[in-house]
PDB file of C-alpha atoms in Angstrom:
ATOM      1  CA  MET A   1      22.928 -78.782 -89.447  1.00 59.00           C
ATOM      2  CA  VAL A   2      19.957 -77.168 -88.598  1.00 62.00           C
ATOM      3  CA  ALA A   3      19.835 -74.170 -86.279  1.00 64.00           C
ATOM      4  CA  LYS A   4      17.352 -74.486 -83.364  1.00 65.00           C
ATOM      5  CA  ARG A   5      15.303 -71.361 -82.834  1.00 65.00           C
ATOM      6  CA  LYS A   6      15.308 -69.842 -79.023  1.00 62.00           C
ATOM      7  CA  ARG A   7      12.136 -69.554 -77.491  1.00 60.00           C
ATOM      8  CA  ARG A   8      11.541 -66.193 -75.552  1.00 58.00           C
ATOM      9  CA  LYS A   9      11.039 -66.718 -72.079  1.00 55.00           C
ATOM     10  CA  THR A  10       8.029 -64.144 -70.901  1.00 52.00           C
ATOM     11  CA  PRO A  11       7.878 -63.526 -67.485  1.00 53.00           C
ATOM     12  CA  ASN A  12       4.534 -65.105 -65.523  1.00 52.00           C
ATOM     13  CA  ASN A  13       4.275 -61.441 -64.173  1.00 51.00           C
ATOM     14  CA  THR A  14       3.553 -59.737 -67.133  1.00 57.00           C
ATOM     15  CA  ALA A  15       0.111 -61.160 -68.143  1.00 61.00           C
ATOM     16  CA  GLU A  16      -2.418 -59.248 -70.332  1.00 61.00           C
ATOM     17  CA  ASP A  17      -4.561 -56.502 -68.170  1.00 65.00           C
ATOM     18  CA  ILE A  18      -7.762 -58.181 -69.699  1.00 62.00           C
ATOM     19  CA  SER A  19      -9.553 -54.969 -67.907  1.00 62.00           C
ATOM     20  CA  ARG A  20      -8.331 -52.672 -70.563  1.00 65.00           C
ATOM     21  CA  PRO A  21      -8.503 -53.443 -74.445  1.00 61.00           C
ATOM     22  CA  SER A  22      -5.655 -54.667 -75.724  1.00 65.00           C
ATOM     23  CA  ARG A  23      -2.563 -53.268 -77.990  1.00 66.00           C
ATOM     24  CA  TRP A  24      -3.917 -54.399 -81.089  1.00 59.00           C
ATOM     25  CA  ARG A  25      -7.429 -53.266 -80.753  1.00 58.00           C
ATOM     26  CA  LEU A  26      -6.133 -49.889 -79.096  1.00 58.00           C
ATOM     27  CA  GLN A  27      -4.005 -49.225 -82.468  1.00 55.00           C
ATOM     28  CA  HIS A  28      -7.718 -49.293 -84.566  1.00 52.00           C
ATOM     29  CA  GLY A  29      -9.305 -46.128 -82.736  1.00 57.00           C
ATOM     30  CA  GLY A  30     -10.038 -44.708 -79.146  1.00 60.00           C
ATOM     31  CA  PHE A  31     -12.458 -45.878 -76.884  1.00 60.00           C
ATOM     32  CA  THR A  32     -14.797 -44.414 -73.866  1.00 58.00           C
ATOM     33  CA  GLU A  33     -14.495 -45.273 -70.150  1.00 64.00           C
ATOM     34  CA  GLY A  34     -15.611 -48.563 -69.449  1.00 67.00           C
ATOM     35  CA  VAL A  35     -18.964 -48.513 -68.076  1.00 69.00           C
ATOM     36  CA  ARG A  36     -19.866 -51.066 -65.564  1.00 77.00           C
ATOM     37  CA  GLU A  37     -23.186 -52.510 -66.145  1.00 78.00           C
ATOM     38  CA  ALA A  38     -24.813 -56.227 -65.675  1.00 79.00           C
ATOM     39  CA  ASP A  39     -24.332 -59.221 -68.180  1.00 77.00           C
ATOM     40  CA  PRO A  40     -27.816 -59.676 -69.657  1.00 74.00           C
ATOM     41  CA  GLU A  41     -26.876 -63.493 -69.701  1.00 79.00           C
ATOM     42  CA  THR A  42     -25.152 -64.363 -66.249  1.00 84.00           C
ATOM     43  CA  GLY A  43     -26.581 -61.224 -64.485  1.00 82.00           C
ATOM     44  CA  GLY A  44     -22.997 -60.542 -63.165  1.00 84.00           C
ATOM     45  CA  PRO A  45     -20.833 -57.229 -63.635  1.00 84.00           C
ATOM     46  CA  VAL A  46     -18.709 -56.361 -66.635  1.00 79.00           C
ATOM     47  CA  VAL A  47     -17.206 -53.534 -67.962  1.00 75.00           C
ATOM     48  CA  HIS A  48     -18.261 -52.370 -71.606  1.00 67.00           C
ATOM     49  CA  ARG A  49     -15.807 -50.251 -73.839  1.00 65.00           C
ATOM     50  CA  TYR A  50     -17.617 -48.645 -76.667  1.00 62.00           C
ATOM     51  CA  ALA A  51     -15.391 -47.949 -79.888  1.00 61.00           C
ATOM     52  CA  ILE A  52     -15.631 -43.612 -80.869  1.00 60.00           C
ATOM     53  CA  ASP A  53     -16.069 -43.051 -84.529  1.00 81.00           C
ATOM     54  CA  THR A  54     -15.625 -39.743 -86.033  1.00 87.00           C
ATOM     55  CA  LEU A  55     -18.161 -38.112 -85.071  1.00 90.00           C
ATOM     56  CA  GLY A  56     -18.010 -38.977 -81.229  1.00 85.00           C
ATOM     57  CA  VAL A  57     -14.365 -37.757 -81.545  1.00 84.00           C
ATOM     58  CA  MET A  58     -14.950 -34.724 -82.886  1.00 90.00           C
ATOM     59  CA  LEU A  59     -17.844 -34.097 -80.409  1.00 90.00           C
ATOM     60  CA  ASN A  60     -15.556 -34.834 -77.403  1.00 85.00           C
ATOM     61  CA  ASN A  61     -12.996 -32.364 -78.936  1.00 87.00           C
ATOM     62  CA  ASP A  62     -15.947 -29.848 -78.992  1.00 91.00           C
ATOM     63  CA  THR A  63     -15.592 -29.520 -82.433  1.00 92.00           C
ATOM     64  CA  ILE A  64     -19.378 -30.044 -83.348  1.00 94.00           C
ATOM     65  CA  THR A  65     -22.418 -29.323 -81.199  1.00 94.00           C
ATOM     66  CA  ARG A  66     -24.901 -32.088 -79.837  1.00 94.00           C
ATOM     67  CA  ASP A  67     -27.271 -31.043 -82.476  1.00 95.00           C
ATOM     68  CA  MET A  68     -24.856 -31.636 -85.330  1.00 96.00           C
ATOM     69  CA  HIS A  69     -23.572 -35.463 -83.628  1.00 95.00           C
ATOM     70  CA  ASP A  70     -27.281 -36.068 -83.594  1.00 95.00           C
ATOM     71  CA  ALA A  71     -28.090 -35.032 -87.456  1.00 96.00           C
ATOM     72  CA  GLY A  72     -25.050 -37.477 -88.218  1.00 95.00           C
ATOM     73  CA  ALA A  73     -26.224 -39.992 -86.361  1.00 94.00           C
ATOM     74  CA  ILE A  74     -29.755 -39.844 -88.056  1.00 96.00           C
ATOM     75  CA  PHE A  75     -28.294 -39.860 -91.445  1.00 96.00           C
ATOM     76  CA  ARG A  76     -26.258 -42.768 -90.386  1.00 94.00           C
ATOM     77  CA  ARG A  77     -29.072 -44.247 -89.403  1.00 93.00           C
ATOM     78  CA  GLN A  78     -31.018 -43.582 -92.364  1.00 95.00           C
ATOM     79  CA  PHE A  79     -28.117 -44.753 -94.809  1.00 93.00           C
ATOM     80  CA  ARG A  80     -27.888 -48.329 -93.087  1.00 91.00           C
ATOM     81  CA  ALA A  81     -31.734 -48.659 -93.481  1.00 91.00           C
ATOM     82  CA  ALA A  82     -31.601 -47.568 -97.227  1.00 91.00           C
ATOM     83  CA  ALA A  83     -28.782 -50.328 -97.560  1.00 86.00           C
ATOM     84  CA  LEU A  84     -26.590 -48.002 -99.297  1.00 85.00           C
ATOM     85  CA  ASP A  85     -23.484 -49.371 -98.060  1.00 76.00           C
ATOM     86  CA  THR A  86     -20.835 -50.800-100.018  1.00 63.00           C
ATOM     87  CA  LEU A  87     -20.733 -54.492 -98.037  1.00 58.00           C
ATOM     88  CA  ARG A  88     -23.762 -56.352 -99.164  1.00 60.00           C
ATOM     89  CA  ALA A  89     -24.636 -60.090 -98.017  1.00 60.00           C
ATOM     90  CA  MET A  90     -25.849 -62.901-100.500  1.00 58.00           C
ATOM     91  CA  PRO A  91     -29.474 -63.098-100.873  1.00 59.00           C
ATOM     92  CA  LEU A  92     -31.268 -65.861 -98.702  1.00 58.00           C
ATOM     93  CA  ILE A  93     -33.794 -66.480-101.035  1.00 61.00           C
ATOM     94  CA  ARG A  94     -32.867 -67.315-104.739  1.00 57.00           C
ATOM     95  CA  VAL A  95     -35.470 -67.177-107.284  1.00 53.00           C
ATOM     96  CA  HIS A  96     -34.702 -69.913-110.311  1.00 58.00           C
ATOM     97  CA  GLY A  97     -35.093 -68.612-113.690  1.00 56.00           C
ATOM     98  CA  GLY A  98     -32.446 -66.543-114.314  1.00 51.00           C
ATOM     99  CA  ARG A  99     -34.481 -63.234-113.824  1.00 55.00           C
ATOM    100  CA  SER A 100     -33.126 -60.931-111.208  1.00 57.00           C
ATOM    101  CA  VAL A 101     -35.992 -59.991-108.982  1.00 57.00           C
ATOM    102  CA  ASP A 102     -35.692 -56.438-106.696  1.00 60.00           C
ATOM    103  CA  THR A 103     -35.984 -57.356-103.472  1.00 67.00           C
ATOM    104  CA  THR A 104     -35.558 -54.141-101.836  1.00 73.00           C
ATOM    105  CA  THR A 105     -38.351 -53.496 -99.177  1.00 84.00           C
ATOM    106  CA  GLU A 106     -40.783 -50.566 -98.627  1.00 89.00           C
ATOM    107  CA  GLN A 107     -38.743 -49.211 -95.722  1.00 90.00           C
ATOM    108  CA  GLN A 108     -35.118 -49.028 -97.737  1.00 90.00           C
ATOM    109  CA  PHE A 109     -37.406 -47.311-100.181  1.00 91.00           C
ATOM    110  CA  GLN A 110     -38.641 -44.866 -97.744  1.00 94.00           C
ATOM    111  CA  ALA A 111     -34.669 -44.334 -96.039  1.00 93.00           C
ATOM    112  CA  ARG A 112     -33.136 -43.661 -99.544  1.00 94.00           C
ATOM    113  CA  GLU A 113     -36.145 -41.059-100.077  1.00 96.00           C
ATOM    114  CA  LYS A 114     -34.996 -39.302 -96.699  1.00 96.00           C
ATOM    115  CA  VAL A 115     -31.066 -40.223 -97.649  1.00 96.00           C
ATOM    116  CA  ALA A 116     -31.764 -38.323-101.090  1.00 96.00           C
ATOM    117  CA  ALA A 117     -33.378 -35.180 -99.346  1.00 97.00           C
ATOM    118  CA  ALA A 118     -30.313 -34.969 -96.860  1.00 97.00           C
ATOM    119  CA  ILE A 119     -28.329 -34.810 -99.824  1.00 96.00           C
ATOM    120  CA  ALA A 120     -30.021 -32.420-101.921  1.00 97.00           C
ATOM    121  CA  ALA A 121     -29.789 -30.151 -98.911  1.00 96.00           C
ATOM    122  CA  LEU A 122     -26.523 -30.405 -98.743  1.00 96.00           C
ATOM    123  CA  GLY A 123     -26.278 -29.735-102.511  1.00 95.00           C
ATOM    124  CA  GLY A 124     -26.409 -32.627-104.038  1.00 94.00           C
ATOM    125  CA  PRO A 125     -23.928 -35.991-104.319  1.00 92.00           C
ATOM    126  CA  ALA A 126     -21.072 -34.085-106.400  1.00 89.00           C
ATOM    127  CA  SER A 127     -21.258 -30.939-103.943  1.00 92.00           C
ATOM    128  CA  PRO A 128     -18.250 -31.460-101.421  1.00 91.00           C
ATOM    129  CA  ALA A 129     -20.509 -31.470 -98.681  1.00 94.00           C
ATOM    130  CA  GLY A 130     -22.766 -33.945-100.354  1.00 95.00           C
ATOM    131  CA  ALA A 131     -19.956 -36.053-100.827  1.00 93.00           C
ATOM    132  CA  CYS A 132     -18.139 -35.951 -97.300  1.00 94.00           C
ATOM    133  CA  VAL A 133     -21.492 -36.932 -95.678  1.00 96.00           C
ATOM    134  CA  TRP A 134     -21.917 -39.453 -97.891  1.00 94.00           C
ATOM    135  CA  HIS A 135     -18.460 -41.069 -97.385  1.00 92.00           C
ATOM    136  CA  VAL A 136     -17.257 -40.185 -93.744  1.00 92.00           C
ATOM    137  CA  VAL A 137     -20.866 -40.240 -92.043  1.00 94.00           C
ATOM    138  CA  GLY A 138     -22.619 -43.007 -94.321  1.00 92.00           C
ATOM    139  CA  LEU A 139     -19.614 -45.248 -95.870  1.00 88.00           C
ATOM    140  CA  GLU A 140     -17.902 -44.387 -92.289  1.00 85.00           C
ATOM    141  CA  SER A 141     -14.640 -43.721 -94.194  1.00 85.00           C
ATOM    142  CA  SER A 142     -12.023 -41.415 -92.158  1.00 85.00           C
ATOM    143  CA  ILE A 143     -12.187 -37.705 -93.118  1.00 88.00           C
ATOM    144  CA  THR A 144      -8.509 -38.035 -94.121  1.00 85.00           C
ATOM    145  CA  GLU A 145      -9.396 -41.167 -96.167  1.00 85.00           C
ATOM    146  CA  TRP A 146     -12.378 -39.117 -98.246  1.00 88.00           C
ATOM    147  CA  ALA A 147     -10.243 -36.243 -98.329  1.00 87.00           C
ATOM    148  CA  ARG A 148      -7.308 -38.367-100.423  1.00 84.00           C
ATOM    149  CA  ARG A 149      -9.465 -39.194-102.794  1.00 84.00           C
ATOM    150  CA  SER A 150     -11.473 -35.633-103.274  1.00 82.00           C
ATOM    151  CA  GLY A 151     -10.048 -32.579-104.507  1.00 75.00           C
ATOM    152  CA  TRP A 152     -10.817 -29.579-106.172  1.00 71.00           C
ATOM    153  CA  GLY A 153      -9.400 -28.338-109.295  1.00 69.00           C
ATOM    154  CA  GLY A 154      -7.279 -31.698-109.590  1.00 74.00           C
ATOM    155  CA  ARG A 155      -5.324 -30.769-105.803  1.00 81.00           C
ATOM    156  CA  PRO A 156      -6.371 -32.963-102.958  1.00 81.00           C
ATOM    157  CA  ILE A 157      -8.149 -31.513 -99.683  1.00 85.00           C
ATOM    158  CA  GLY A 158      -6.019 -31.646 -96.734  1.00 88.00           C
ATOM    159  CA  HIS A 159      -7.415 -33.259 -93.523  1.00 86.00           C
ATOM    160  CA  ALA A 160      -8.161 -29.784 -91.747  1.00 90.00           C
ATOM    161  CA  GLN A 161      -9.861 -28.723 -95.129  1.00 92.00           C
ATOM    162  CA  GLY A 162     -11.905 -32.075 -95.241  1.00 91.00           C
ATOM    163  CA  GLN A 163     -13.128 -31.564 -91.292  1.00 93.00           C
ATOM    164  CA  GLY A 164     -14.339 -27.946 -91.954  1.00 94.00           C
ATOM    165  CA  VAL A 165     -16.777 -29.231 -94.985  1.00 95.00           C
ATOM    166  CA  LEU A 166     -17.384 -31.981 -92.654  1.00 96.00           C
ATOM    167  CA  VAL A 167     -18.538 -29.577 -89.798  1.00 96.00           C
ATOM    168  CA  SER A 168     -20.194 -27.260 -92.107  1.00 96.00           C
ATOM    169  CA  ALA A 169     -22.140 -30.123 -93.834  1.00 96.00           C
ATOM    170  CA  LEU A 170     -23.510 -31.627 -90.315  1.00 96.00           C
ATOM    171  CA  GLY A 171     -24.514 -27.650 -89.463  1.00 96.00           C
ATOM    172  CA  VAL A 172     -26.641 -28.043 -92.563  1.00 96.00           C
ATOM    173  CA  LEU A 173     -27.899 -31.197 -91.766  1.00 96.00           C
ATOM    174  CA  ALA A 174     -28.972 -30.389 -88.108  1.00 96.00           C
ATOM    175  CA  ALA A 175     -31.489 -27.477 -89.924  1.00 95.00           C
ATOM    176  CA  HIS A 176     -32.408 -30.366 -92.256  1.00 96.00           C
ATOM    177  CA  TYR A 177     -33.604 -32.430 -89.609  1.00 95.00           C
ATOM    178  CA  ARG A 178     -34.910 -29.135 -87.488  1.00 93.00           C
ATOM    179  CA  LEU A 179     -32.347 -30.208 -84.703  1.00 91.00           C
ATOM    180  CA  ALA A 180     -30.445 -26.678 -84.769  1.00 73.00           C
ATOM    181  CA  GLN A 181     -31.120 -24.906 -81.635  1.00 67.00           C
ATOM    182  CA  LYS A 182     -32.484 -21.162 -82.196  1.00 56.00           C
ATOM    183  CA  ALA A 183     -29.984 -18.663 -80.736  1.00 46.00           C
ATOM    184  CA  VAL A 184     -31.063 -16.858 -77.860  1.00 42.00           C
ATOM    185  CA  ALA A 185     -30.768 -12.644 -78.778  1.00 41.00           C
TER     186      ALA A 185
END
């Protein structure tokens, strides 16, 4: 004899509120308040909610200044243009003959030079600030994830210390990109 599964009855009045992000999506990070805009295709009104990244959260909490946030955004943009992230697409052009062809563009070379200069200003890739910016801002890992993987003297870094490293590194980046506002004496 096979037992039948009972189907759960859901009341019709508990329909999902489509004006808000789903419970599943909310568990993956915060969102900005809805921004009402016109749909580019239909012209009708729509509400857009944008996911908040680490730098956005830190800016909203007044942990970093606007200049530090902008410096992080510049670094992230250059990092993406340099194609240094770990996720790569398959090349659309394949050259037959078994030899590898360098498909790096001139813009990627220039962006890589800018990223290298920024990392050098932070003390190099092996320094805590350079590694933190590379992983948290460039690769968009969480501070906690970076802190768990990193460490000094064989001991892991705590989240608060990792956040402190990121804040100080963003201050150096703001000065490197000449965004830091001069203090009023």
